[in-house]
Amino acid sequence: MLIFPEIDEKQTLSNVKSFFKNDFKKIERLSGYDGVISSPSFDGLPHSTNNQSPDNFFIKHASYAELFKAVVNAINKCTEHHRIILKGYYLDGLKGFQIQQRLVISKSAYYERKNKAELEFADRLLVTTAKLGDENIIDLHVYKK
């Protein structure tokens, strides 16, 4: 009996790499607009109800800021060596050989651990973003049928 569905590790790893290459960079950029947000102005005049209102912008910004924190928290909850790899590579921009030297491991051991770190991250991210509500859940897993 399987409690958890079986995961396609190769496809899940591809999703994690793609997430960090594309989505995370965008989340990081959009979470950093603190100086752009201002208090709403109540001048008593009617305004159009488009999605560009300061309230909507603030809500989206807050959501991106929470997602950014969730990603960092998911990394920080990973086991020690996995956290070193993920923080070094995806947050600090270190090269693989630099992390490999920090951990004092071979090149092949580094890549094996990096894959395991990315799989653990996918698990941690799912749990961390689930706490933010259904609309913010990020599940990078690909499940076998």
Short mmCIF file of C-alpha atoms in Angstrom, two decimals:
data_model
loop_
_atom_site.label_atom_id
_atom_site.label_comp_id
_atom_site.label_asym_id
_atom_site.label_seq_id
_atom_site.Cartn_x
_atom_site.Cartn_y
_atom_site.Cartn_z
CA MET A 1 0.00 0.00 0.00
CA LEU A 2 1.37 3.41 -1.00
CA ILE A 3 0.51 6.33 1.23
CA PHE A 4 2.03 8.85 -1.16
CA PRO A 5 1.78 8.71 -4.93
CA GLU A 6 4.97 7.67 -6.70
CA ILE A 7 6.97 10.61 -8.05
CA ASP A 8 8.67 10.83 -11.43
CA GLU A 9 12.00 12.10 -10.11
CA LYS A 10 13.44 13.07 -13.49
CA GLN A 11 10.46 15.25 -14.40
CA THR A 12 10.24 16.69 -10.88
CA LEU A 13 13.92 17.68 -11.05
CA SER A 14 13.23 19.35 -14.38
CA ASN A 15 10.36 21.31 -12.80
CA VAL A 16 12.53 22.44 -9.87
CA LYS A 17 15.29 23.65 -12.19
CA SER A 18 12.75 25.46 -14.38
CA PHE A 19 11.09 27.00 -11.30
CA PHE A 20 14.38 28.51 -10.13
CA LYS A 21 15.39 29.62 -13.63
CA ASN A 22 12.10 31.35 -14.43
CA ASP A 23 9.42 31.61 -11.75
CA PHE A 24 11.60 32.27 -8.71
CA LYS A 25 13.43 35.12 -10.39
CA LYS A 26 10.10 36.74 -11.25
CA ILE A 27 8.73 36.20 -7.74
CA GLU A 28 11.91 37.76 -6.35
CA ARG A 29 11.63 40.80 -8.64
CA LEU A 30 7.94 41.36 -7.96
CA SER A 31 8.33 40.95 -4.20
CA GLY A 32 10.82 43.81 -4.05
CA TYR A 33 8.63 46.79 -4.94
CA ASP A 34 8.31 48.20 -1.43
CA GLY A 35 8.96 51.80 -2.50
CA VAL A 36 6.23 51.74 -5.14
CA ILE A 37 3.37 51.01 -2.80
CA SER A 38 1.58 53.98 -1.28
CA SER A 39 -1.53 54.48 0.77
CA PRO A 40 -4.75 54.68 -1.23
CA SER A 41 -6.05 58.16 -1.95
CA PHE A 42 -9.65 58.90 -1.07
CA ASP A 43 -10.56 62.06 -2.97
CA GLY A 44 -14.26 61.33 -3.29
CA LEU A 45 -14.14 61.19 -7.10
CA PRO A 46 -15.26 58.11 -9.00
CA HIS A 47 -12.50 56.03 -10.53
CA SER A 48 -12.49 53.20 -13.00
CA THR A 49 -12.51 49.75 -11.46
CA ASN A 50 -9.62 48.18 -13.32
CA ASN A 51 -7.08 45.77 -11.95
CA GLN A 52 -4.44 48.50 -11.70
CA SER A 53 -5.80 50.06 -8.51
CA PRO A 54 -3.34 50.60 -5.65
CA ASP A 55 -5.29 48.07 -3.57
CA ASN A 56 -4.91 45.34 -6.20
CA PHE A 57 -1.24 46.18 -6.67
CA PHE A 58 -0.67 45.93 -2.92
CA ILE A 59 -2.46 42.58 -2.71
CA LYS A 60 -0.37 41.15 -5.57
CA HIS A 61 2.84 42.56 -4.07
CA ALA A 62 2.05 41.08 -0.67
CA SER A 63 1.34 37.73 -2.29
CA TYR A 64 4.68 37.75 -4.14
CA ALA A 65 6.49 38.79 -0.96
CA GLU A 66 4.88 35.86 0.91
CA LEU A 67 5.77 33.45 -1.90
CA PHE A 68 9.36 34.67 -1.86
CA LYS A 69 9.55 34.11 1.90
CA ALA A 70 7.98 30.66 1.45
CA VAL A 71 10.65 29.63 -1.07
CA VAL A 72 13.45 30.81 1.22
CA ASN A 73 11.80 29.06 4.18
CA ALA A 74 11.48 25.84 2.17
CA ILE A 75 15.21 25.98 1.42
CA ASN A 76 16.02 26.71 5.06
CA LYS A 77 13.98 23.68 6.21
CA CYS A 78 16.04 21.29 4.07
CA THR A 79 18.68 19.10 5.66
CA GLU A 80 22.07 20.74 6.22
CA HIS A 81 23.98 19.66 3.10
CA HIS A 82 20.92 20.12 0.90
CA ARG A 83 20.40 23.61 2.34
CA ILE A 84 24.05 24.52 1.65
CA ILE A 85 23.69 23.36 -1.96
CA LEU A 86 20.35 25.10 -2.60
CA LYS A 87 21.29 28.37 -0.88
CA GLY A 88 24.68 28.46 -2.52
CA TYR A 89 23.51 27.66 -6.01
CA TYR A 90 20.09 29.34 -6.22
CA LEU A 91 20.29 32.20 -3.72
CA ASP A 92 23.98 33.13 -3.60
CA GLY A 93 24.80 32.40 -7.25
CA LEU A 94 27.76 30.14 -6.50
CA LYS A 95 29.06 27.73 -9.10
CA GLY A 96 28.82 24.00 -8.56
CA PHE A 97 32.57 23.58 -8.06
CA GLN A 98 32.53 26.25 -5.30
CA ILE A 99 29.82 24.40 -3.39
CA GLN A 100 31.59 21.11 -4.05
CA GLN A 101 34.73 22.57 -2.45
CA ARG A 102 32.77 23.86 0.55
CA LEU A 103 31.32 20.42 1.16
CA VAL A 104 34.61 18.68 0.33
CA ILE A 105 32.97 16.16 -1.98
CA SER A 106 33.66 14.86 -5.46
CA LYS A 107 31.98 16.24 -8.56
CA SER A 108 29.79 13.16 -8.97
CA ALA A 109 28.79 13.23 -5.28
CA TYR A 110 27.90 16.92 -5.64
CA TYR A 111 25.54 16.29 -8.56
CA GLU A 112 23.95 13.35 -6.79
CA ARG A 113 23.38 15.45 -3.66
CA LYS A 114 22.14 18.39 -5.70
CA ASN A 115 19.45 16.18 -7.25
CA LYS A 116 18.45 14.92 -3.81
CA ALA A 117 18.41 18.50 -2.51
CA GLU A 118 16.11 19.60 -5.33
CA LEU A 119 13.74 16.70 -4.67
CA GLU A 120 13.66 17.56 -0.97
CA PHE A 121 13.03 21.20 -1.88
CA ALA A 122 9.99 20.20 -3.97
CA ASP A 123 8.56 18.43 -0.90
CA ARG A 124 9.31 21.35 1.44
CA LEU A 125 7.95 23.94 -1.01
CA LEU A 126 4.64 22.09 -1.34
CA VAL A 127 4.16 22.06 2.43
CA THR A 128 5.38 25.64 2.93
CA THR A 129 3.17 27.15 0.23
CA ALA A 130 0.15 25.09 1.31
CA LYS A 131 0.18 27.14 4.51
CA LEU A 132 -0.41 30.28 2.39
CA GLY A 133 -3.74 29.05 1.02
CA ASP A 134 -4.97 27.14 -2.00
CA GLU A 135 -4.26 29.88 -4.55
CA ASN A 136 -0.55 29.96 -3.61
CA ILE A 137 0.26 26.24 -3.52
CA ILE A 138 3.29 25.38 -5.63
CA ASP A 139 3.60 21.66 -6.37
CA LEU A 140 6.61 20.95 -8.55
CA HIS A 141 6.14 17.19 -8.36
CA VAL A 142 5.25 15.08 -11.37
CA TYR A 143 3.39 11.99 -10.27
CA LYS A 144 3.62 8.58 -11.95
CA LYS A 145 0.35 7.11 -13.12
#
